[in-house]
Amino acid sequence: MTDEPGMSDAPKDAAAKPAAKPTDSWGETLKTVVYALLIALVIRTFLFQPFNIPSESMQATLLVGDFLFVEKFAYGYSRHSWPFSGWPVGDLVDGQGRVFEQTPARGDVIVFKMPNKGSPDYLKDYIKRCIGLPGDRVQMINGVLYLNDKPIPKVRVQDFIETDPFGMVNHVHQYRETLPGGRSYLVLDRYDSAFDTTQVYTVPPGHYFMMGDNRDNSDDSRGHVGYVPAANLVGKAEFRFFSIDDTAVWYEPWTWPGAIRFSRMFTLIT
C-alpha cells in the first residue's frame, strides 16, 4: 500500500528530540524578571519617578491623594537621583553634586530633599514651587510676594472650595500670581499668618527659594526648609496620572471607584 500524496512519515529523529527541562524555563523566567527590574530601575533613576502627595502645602495645584510623575533629568543628576540617595561618587561632582546640571525656571514645581539637618524631616522628599533663583531677593509684604523689590501681580479668582473632616464646606480665597516671564499659577490665602510679612531673603549662589502654593499652611524656604541647594533637587513635577480623595478606605474596595477624581487624571502640572 502506498502513501497518499502529501502524506509522509515524520523524521525518525523528531521523536527523539529532548523536551525542555524545567530548570531551563525557570532560568528564562528569572532572566525576564531581572531584565524587567533593571529597566524599571533605569526609568526610575534617570527618567521618571512616581510620587504621591501626602500634605496640603501645595493646594490648590496639588491635592492630597494626587499621584504624579517627576522628570528626573530636568535639572541633571545628583546622588539624590538614586534610590536612597546612593550616588556612587557622593557630592564631588561639578562642585554642587550634579552632572548635566540645568537651572530651574521660576514657577517650576520641584521635588527636593529637605536640606535642614536639624529637622526630623531631613532628606525626606518635599514638593514646592521654585520662586527665587540664585541672587534673587524674595519677600512677603501683607500677603503679597515681592521679587527683586517688585510686587508680583496677584488677582482674586473664584474661591477654592473644600470639605473639612467634619463635613463642613469651606470657601478659601484664591488668587492667580504671574511671575516675570509670564508663568502663572494659583495660590491660597487662608488667614493672616506670620508668613504674610517676612524679612528679605537673598538667595545665595547654588541655591533656590521654594514656597508652597497654600501660602499660610506650608513649611518652606520661609520656615524650616531654608534655601535649597542645587544638589538636593530630585526633579520637576510634570504630569498627574491618578488622583483619589479621602473617602476611599483601603480595606473597603467598594469605596474606591467613587473616590477617584477622574477630572484630575492625566493632566499637566503648572
mmCIF file of C-alpha atoms in Angstrom:
data_model
loop_
_atom_site.group_PDB
_atom_site.id
_atom_site.type_symbol
_atom_site.label_atom_id
_atom_site.label_comp_id
_atom_site.label_asym_id
_atom_site.label_seq_id
_atom_site.Cartn_x
_atom_site.Cartn_y
_atom_site.Cartn_z
ATOM 1 C CA MET A 1 0.000 0.000 0.000
ATOM 2 C CA THR A 2 1.369 3.350 -0.997
ATOM 3 C CA ASP A 3 1.121 6.588 0.969
ATOM 4 C CA GLU A 4 -1.341 9.237 -0.178
ATOM 5 C CA PRO A 5 0.194 12.274 -1.880
ATOM 6 C CA GLY A 6 1.454 14.763 0.637
ATOM 7 C CA MET A 7 1.459 12.257 3.465
ATOM 8 C CA SER A 8 4.855 11.098 4.672
ATOM 9 C CA ASP A 9 6.365 9.684 7.767
ATOM 10 C CA ALA A 10 7.832 12.202 10.244
ATOM 11 C CA PRO A 11 11.592 12.134 10.529
ATOM 12 C CA LYS A 12 12.584 9.363 12.835
ATOM 13 C CA ASP A 13 14.773 11.638 14.967
ATOM 14 C CA ALA A 14 11.865 14.034 15.692
ATOM 15 C CA ALA A 15 10.525 11.822 18.434
ATOM 16 C CA ALA A 16 13.946 11.660 19.943
ATOM 17 C CA LYS A 17 14.174 15.465 20.422
ATOM 18 C CA PRO A 18 14.528 16.099 24.154
ATOM 19 C CA ALA A 19 11.791 18.113 25.913
ATOM 20 C CA ALA A 20 12.688 21.420 27.594
ATOM 21 C CA LYS A 21 13.939 20.891 31.091
ATOM 22 C CA PRO A 22 12.028 22.598 33.932
ATOM 23 C CA THR A 23 15.243 24.248 35.032
ATOM 24 C CA ASP A 24 15.544 25.893 31.590
ATOM 25 C CA SER A 25 12.079 27.505 31.838
ATOM 26 C CA TRP A 26 12.803 28.697 35.385
ATOM 27 C CA GLY A 27 16.051 30.230 34.133
ATOM 28 C CA GLU A 28 14.261 32.123 31.357
ATOM 29 C CA THR A 29 11.645 33.384 33.793
ATOM 30 C CA LEU A 30 14.345 34.579 36.185
ATOM 31 C CA LYS A 31 16.173 36.399 33.371
ATOM 32 C CA THR A 32 12.928 38.089 32.307
ATOM 33 C CA VAL A 33 12.280 39.272 35.874
ATOM 34 C CA VAL A 34 15.835 40.573 36.244
ATOM 35 C CA TYR A 35 15.642 42.443 32.921
ATOM 36 C CA ALA A 36 12.286 43.975 33.912
ATOM 37 C CA LEU A 37 13.683 45.108 37.266
ATOM 38 C CA LEU A 38 16.737 46.642 35.603
ATOM 39 C CA ILE A 39 14.577 48.518 33.088
ATOM 40 C CA ALA A 40 12.329 49.780 35.908
ATOM 41 C CA LEU A 41 15.388 50.886 37.899
ATOM 42 C CA VAL A 42 16.814 52.780 34.924
ATOM 43 C CA ILE A 43 13.475 54.514 34.257
ATOM 44 C CA ARG A 44 13.024 55.419 37.936
ATOM 45 C CA THR A 45 16.599 56.623 38.366
ATOM 46 C CA PHE A 46 17.182 58.533 35.152
ATOM 47 C CA LEU A 47 13.805 59.321 33.568
ATOM 48 C CA PHE A 48 10.594 59.413 35.618
ATOM 49 C CA GLN A 49 9.732 58.600 39.222
ATOM 50 C CA PRO A 50 6.205 58.356 40.669
ATOM 51 C CA PHE A 51 5.278 60.320 43.802
ATOM 52 C CA ASN A 52 2.083 60.844 45.741
ATOM 53 C CA ILE A 53 1.006 63.970 47.623
ATOM 54 C CA PRO A 54 0.601 63.452 51.406
ATOM 55 C CA SER A 55 0.006 67.043 52.584
ATOM 56 C CA GLU A 56 -1.953 70.217 51.751
ATOM 57 C CA SER A 57 1.019 72.556 51.319
ATOM 58 C CA MET A 58 0.605 72.799 47.520
ATOM 59 C CA GLN A 59 -3.172 73.310 47.378
ATOM 60 C CA ALA A 60 -4.856 74.060 45.069
ATOM 61 C CA THR A 61 -2.291 72.985 42.466
ATOM 62 C CA LEU A 62 -1.769 69.595 44.124
ATOM 63 C CA LEU A 63 -4.221 67.831 46.425
ATOM 64 C CA VAL A 64 -3.711 65.074 48.962
ATOM 65 C CA GLY A 65 -4.154 61.854 47.018
ATOM 66 C CA ASP A 66 -2.678 63.117 43.750
ATOM 67 C CA PHE A 67 -0.183 60.762 42.105
ATOM 68 C CA LEU A 68 2.326 62.275 39.711
ATOM 69 C CA PHE A 69 5.418 61.626 37.649
ATOM 70 C CA VAL A 70 8.574 63.639 38.292
ATOM 71 C CA GLU A 71 11.029 64.191 35.453
ATOM 72 C CA LYS A 72 14.394 63.148 36.885
ATOM 73 C CA PHE A 73 16.568 64.565 34.072
ATOM 74 C CA ALA A 74 15.100 68.100 34.110
ATOM 75 C CA TYR A 75 17.934 69.573 36.219
ATOM 76 C CA GLY A 76 20.638 66.961 35.761
ATOM 77 C CA TYR A 77 21.554 64.263 38.268
ATOM 78 C CA SER A 78 22.902 64.172 41.814
ATOM 79 C CA ARG A 79 23.274 61.497 44.460
ATOM 80 C CA HIS A 80 19.608 62.127 45.298
ATOM 81 C CA SER A 81 18.637 60.904 41.837
ATOM 82 C CA TRP A 82 19.485 57.394 43.014
ATOM 83 C CA PRO A 83 17.308 55.270 45.303
ATOM 84 C CA PHE A 84 18.165 56.019 48.941
ATOM 85 C CA SER A 85 20.448 58.857 47.754
ATOM 86 C CA GLY A 86 23.051 56.258 46.820
ATOM 87 C CA TRP A 87 25.010 58.259 44.228
ATOM 88 C CA PRO A 88 28.281 56.307 43.908
ATOM 89 C CA VAL A 89 30.627 59.296 43.929
ATOM 90 C CA GLY A 90 28.983 61.372 46.636
ATOM 91 C CA ASP A 91 28.724 65.117 46.137
ATOM 92 C CA LEU A 92 32.086 65.584 44.445
ATOM 93 C CA VAL A 93 30.627 66.408 41.041
ATOM 94 C CA ASP A 94 30.567 69.854 39.400
ATOM 95 C CA GLY A 95 31.101 71.468 42.798
ATOM 96 C CA GLN A 96 27.369 71.190 43.567
ATOM 97 C CA GLY A 97 26.872 67.454 43.334
ATOM 98 C CA ARG A 98 25.196 67.459 39.900
ATOM 99 C CA VAL A 99 26.050 66.278 36.408
ATOM 100 C CA PHE A 100 24.382 67.710 33.277
ATOM 101 C CA GLU A 101 23.101 70.478 35.539
ATOM 102 C CA GLN A 102 20.245 72.661 34.284
ATOM 103 C CA THR A 103 18.833 75.704 36.089
ATOM 104 C CA PRO A 104 15.179 75.507 37.182
ATOM 105 C CA ALA A 105 12.800 78.162 35.928
ATOM 106 C CA ARG A 106 10.861 80.369 38.314
ATOM 107 C CA GLY A 107 7.497 78.738 38.851
ATOM 108 C CA ASP A 108 8.618 75.131 38.366
ATOM 109 C CA VAL A 109 7.056 72.649 40.796
ATOM 110 C CA ILE A 110 10.018 70.703 42.156
ATOM 111 C CA VAL A 111 10.611 67.655 44.337
ATOM 112 C CA PHE A 112 13.691 68.048 46.531
ATOM 113 C CA LYS A 113 15.293 66.565 49.619
ATOM 114 C CA MET A 114 14.735 68.539 52.815
ATOM 115 C CA PRO A 115 18.125 70.244 53.394
ATOM 116 C CA ASN A 116 17.812 71.241 57.075
ATOM 117 C CA LYS A 117 19.938 68.823 59.105
ATOM 118 C CA GLY A 118 18.232 69.984 62.295
ATOM 119 C CA SER A 119 14.804 68.907 61.063
ATOM 120 C CA PRO A 120 13.273 65.478 61.773
ATOM 121 C CA ASP A 121 12.355 65.502 58.062
ATOM 122 C CA TYR A 122 15.975 65.870 56.938
ATOM 123 C CA LEU A 123 16.410 64.348 53.448
ATOM 124 C CA LYS A 124 12.727 63.473 53.153
ATOM 125 C CA ASP A 125 11.002 64.312 49.874
ATOM 126 C CA TYR A 126 9.347 67.750 49.756
ATOM 127 C CA ILE A 127 7.472 69.338 46.872
ATOM 128 C CA LYS A 128 7.193 73.129 46.443
ATOM 129 C CA ARG A 129 7.246 75.805 43.781
ATOM 130 C CA CYS A 130 10.538 77.458 42.864
ATOM 131 C CA ILE A 131 10.133 81.204 43.440
ATOM 132 C CA GLY A 132 13.685 82.521 43.787
ATOM 133 C CA LEU A 133 16.811 81.782 41.746
ATOM 134 C CA PRO A 134 20.393 82.439 42.914
ATOM 135 C CA GLY A 135 20.833 86.154 43.571
ATOM 136 C CA ASP A 136 17.089 86.923 43.761
ATOM 137 C CA ARG A 137 15.616 88.956 46.600
ATOM 138 C CA VAL A 138 12.372 87.438 47.901
ATOM 139 C CA GLN A 139 9.976 88.938 50.449
ATOM 140 C CA MET A 140 6.325 88.765 51.505
ATOM 141 C CA ILE A 141 4.611 92.042 52.496
ATOM 142 C CA ASN A 142 0.992 91.876 53.684
ATOM 143 C CA GLY A 143 0.412 88.672 51.749
ATOM 144 C CA VAL A 144 1.913 89.987 48.517
ATOM 145 C CA LEU A 145 5.015 88.339 47.044
ATOM 146 C CA TYR A 146 7.858 90.678 46.144
ATOM 147 C CA LEU A 147 10.609 89.525 43.818
ATOM 148 C CA ASN A 148 13.677 91.712 43.462
ATOM 149 C CA ASP A 149 11.766 94.531 45.202
ATOM 150 C CA LYS A 150 8.847 94.422 42.746
ATOM 151 C CA PRO A 151 5.362 93.118 43.676
ATOM 152 C CA ILE A 152 4.167 90.052 41.809
ATOM 153 C CA PRO A 153 0.701 90.598 40.278
ATOM 154 C CA LYS A 154 -1.929 88.857 42.406
ATOM 155 C CA VAL A 155 -5.520 88.725 41.069
ATOM 156 C CA ARG A 156 -8.511 87.348 43.003
ATOM 157 C CA VAL A 157 -10.262 84.448 41.252
ATOM 158 C CA GLN A 158 -13.015 82.010 42.165
ATOM 159 C CA ASP A 159 -12.739 80.637 45.712
ATOM 160 C CA PHE A 160 -11.187 77.255 46.361
ATOM 161 C CA ILE A 161 -13.920 75.057 47.853
ATOM 162 C CA GLU A 162 -13.101 72.240 50.243
ATOM 163 C CA THR A 163 -14.873 69.971 52.716
ATOM 164 C CA ASP A 164 -13.292 69.634 56.165
ATOM 165 C CA PRO A 165 -13.174 66.378 58.203
ATOM 166 C CA PHE A 166 -16.457 67.349 59.883
ATOM 167 C CA GLY A 167 -18.286 67.665 56.566
ATOM 168 C CA MET A 168 -18.361 71.463 56.575
ATOM 169 C CA VAL A 169 -17.887 73.179 53.208
ATOM 170 C CA ASN A 170 -15.287 75.971 53.326
ATOM 171 C CA HIS A 171 -14.542 78.717 50.819
ATOM 172 C CA VAL A 172 -10.885 79.777 50.713
ATOM 173 C CA HIS A 173 -9.659 82.952 48.995
ATOM 174 C CA GLN A 174 -7.791 82.023 45.838
ATOM 175 C CA TYR A 175 -5.527 84.214 43.702
ATOM 176 C CA ARG A 176 -3.591 83.957 40.465
ATOM 177 C CA GLU A 177 0.048 85.057 40.610
ATOM 178 C CA THR A 178 2.059 85.782 37.478
ATOM 179 C CA LEU A 179 5.848 85.743 37.666
ATOM 180 C CA PRO A 180 8.221 87.686 35.387
ATOM 181 C CA GLY A 181 8.242 85.822 32.092
ATOM 182 C CA GLY A 182 4.525 85.051 32.263
ATOM 183 C CA ARG A 183 4.458 81.890 34.423
ATOM 184 C CA SER A 184 1.050 81.860 36.126
ATOM 185 C CA TYR A 185 -0.409 79.671 38.884
ATOM 186 C CA LEU A 186 -2.963 79.664 41.714
ATOM 187 C CA VAL A 187 -2.247 80.318 45.404
ATOM 188 C CA LEU A 188 -4.453 80.226 48.512
ATOM 189 C CA ASP A 189 -4.743 82.898 51.211
ATOM 190 C CA ARG A 190 -6.436 81.267 54.204
ATOM 191 C CA TYR A 191 -5.838 83.723 57.038
ATOM 192 C CA ASP A 192 -3.372 86.233 58.468
ATOM 193 C CA SER A 193 -0.172 84.422 59.374
ATOM 194 C CA ALA A 194 3.451 85.089 60.286
ATOM 195 C CA PHE A 195 4.360 84.202 56.695
ATOM 196 C CA ASP A 196 2.327 87.119 55.282
ATOM 197 C CA THR A 197 5.126 89.599 56.063
ATOM 198 C CA THR A 198 8.715 88.398 56.161
ATOM 199 C CA GLN A 199 12.271 89.594 56.041
ATOM 200 C CA VAL A 200 14.068 89.970 52.726
ATOM 201 C CA TYR A 201 15.652 86.688 51.653
ATOM 202 C CA THR A 202 18.639 86.949 49.303
ATOM 203 C CA VAL A 203 19.125 83.582 47.615
ATOM 204 C CA PRO A 204 22.789 82.501 47.787
ATOM 205 C CA PRO A 205 24.700 81.071 44.816
ATOM 206 C CA GLY A 206 23.866 77.452 44.059
ATOM 207 C CA HIS A 207 20.577 77.571 45.996
ATOM 208 C CA TYR A 208 16.858 78.089 45.359
ATOM 209 C CA PHE A 209 13.940 79.598 47.263
ATOM 210 C CA MET A 210 10.858 77.367 47.464
ATOM 211 C CA MET A 211 7.303 78.213 48.510
ATOM 212 C CA GLY A 212 4.073 76.228 48.791
ATOM 213 C CA ASP A 213 1.008 77.453 46.923
ATOM 214 C CA ASN A 214 -1.024 77.066 50.132
ATOM 215 C CA ARG A 215 0.823 80.094 51.443
ATOM 216 C CA ASP A 216 -0.402 80.095 55.059
ATOM 217 C CA ASN A 217 -0.031 76.354 55.526
ATOM 218 C CA SER A 218 3.356 75.461 54.076
ATOM 219 C CA ASP A 219 6.731 74.861 55.714
ATOM 220 C CA ASP A 220 9.048 76.121 53.003
ATOM 221 C CA SER A 221 12.038 78.420 52.483
ATOM 222 C CA ARG A 222 10.368 80.990 54.728
ATOM 223 C CA GLY A 223 10.499 78.459 57.562
ATOM 224 C CA HIS A 224 12.467 75.350 58.484
ATOM 225 C CA VAL A 225 13.340 74.371 54.920
ATOM 226 C CA GLY A 226 15.526 77.397 54.215
ATOM 227 C CA TYR A 227 17.410 77.750 50.949
ATOM 228 C CA VAL A 228 17.544 74.530 48.925
ATOM 229 C CA PRO A 229 20.955 73.558 47.474
ATOM 230 C CA ALA A 230 21.087 72.547 43.826
ATOM 231 C CA ALA A 231 22.413 69.153 44.920
ATOM 232 C CA ASN A 232 19.115 68.427 46.728
ATOM 233 C CA LEU A 233 16.878 68.770 43.667
ATOM 234 C CA VAL A 234 15.262 65.470 42.691
ATOM 235 C CA GLY A 235 13.254 66.519 39.661
ATOM 236 C CA LYS A 236 10.439 68.524 38.096
ATOM 237 C CA ALA A 237 6.799 67.557 38.673
ATOM 238 C CA GLU A 238 5.293 67.259 35.205
ATOM 239 C CA PHE A 239 2.254 65.035 34.984
ATOM 240 C CA ARG A 240 -0.601 63.899 37.240
ATOM 241 C CA PHE A 241 -1.662 60.356 36.323
ATOM 242 C CA PHE A 242 -4.090 59.475 39.153
ATOM 243 C CA SER A 243 -5.992 61.117 41.988
ATOM 244 C CA ILE A 244 -8.174 59.794 44.790
ATOM 245 C CA ASP A 245 -9.830 61.583 47.696
ATOM 246 C CA ASP A 246 -10.002 60.651 51.370
ATOM 247 C CA THR A 247 -13.385 58.913 51.154
ATOM 248 C CA ALA A 248 -11.629 55.765 49.956
ATOM 249 C CA VAL A 249 -10.962 53.164 52.666
ATOM 250 C CA TRP A 250 -8.220 50.736 51.750
ATOM 251 C CA TYR A 251 -9.932 47.714 53.337
ATOM 252 C CA GLU A 252 -13.317 48.562 51.715
ATOM 253 C CA PRO A 253 -12.762 48.154 47.956
ATOM 254 C CA TRP A 254 -16.315 49.233 47.156
ATOM 255 C CA THR A 255 -15.413 52.772 48.290
ATOM 256 C CA TRP A 256 -12.563 53.104 45.767
ATOM 257 C CA PRO A 257 -14.416 53.877 42.497
ATOM 258 C CA GLY A 258 -16.429 56.746 43.985
ATOM 259 C CA ALA A 259 -13.282 58.335 45.443
ATOM 260 C CA ILE A 260 -11.405 58.653 42.147
ATOM 261 C CA ARG A 261 -11.048 62.233 40.894
ATOM 262 C CA PHE A 262 -11.341 61.495 37.176
ATOM 263 C CA SER A 263 -11.090 65.176 36.194
ATOM 264 C CA ARG A 264 -7.557 65.378 37.637
ATOM 265 C CA MET A 265 -6.216 62.268 35.932
ATOM 266 C CA PHE A 266 -3.747 62.602 33.037
ATOM 267 C CA THR A 267 -3.285 66.360 33.491
ATOM 268 C CA LEU A 268 -0.184 68.523 33.339
ATOM 269 C CA ILE A 269 1.129 70.292 36.455
ATOM 270 C CA THR A 270 1.519 74.051 36.015
#
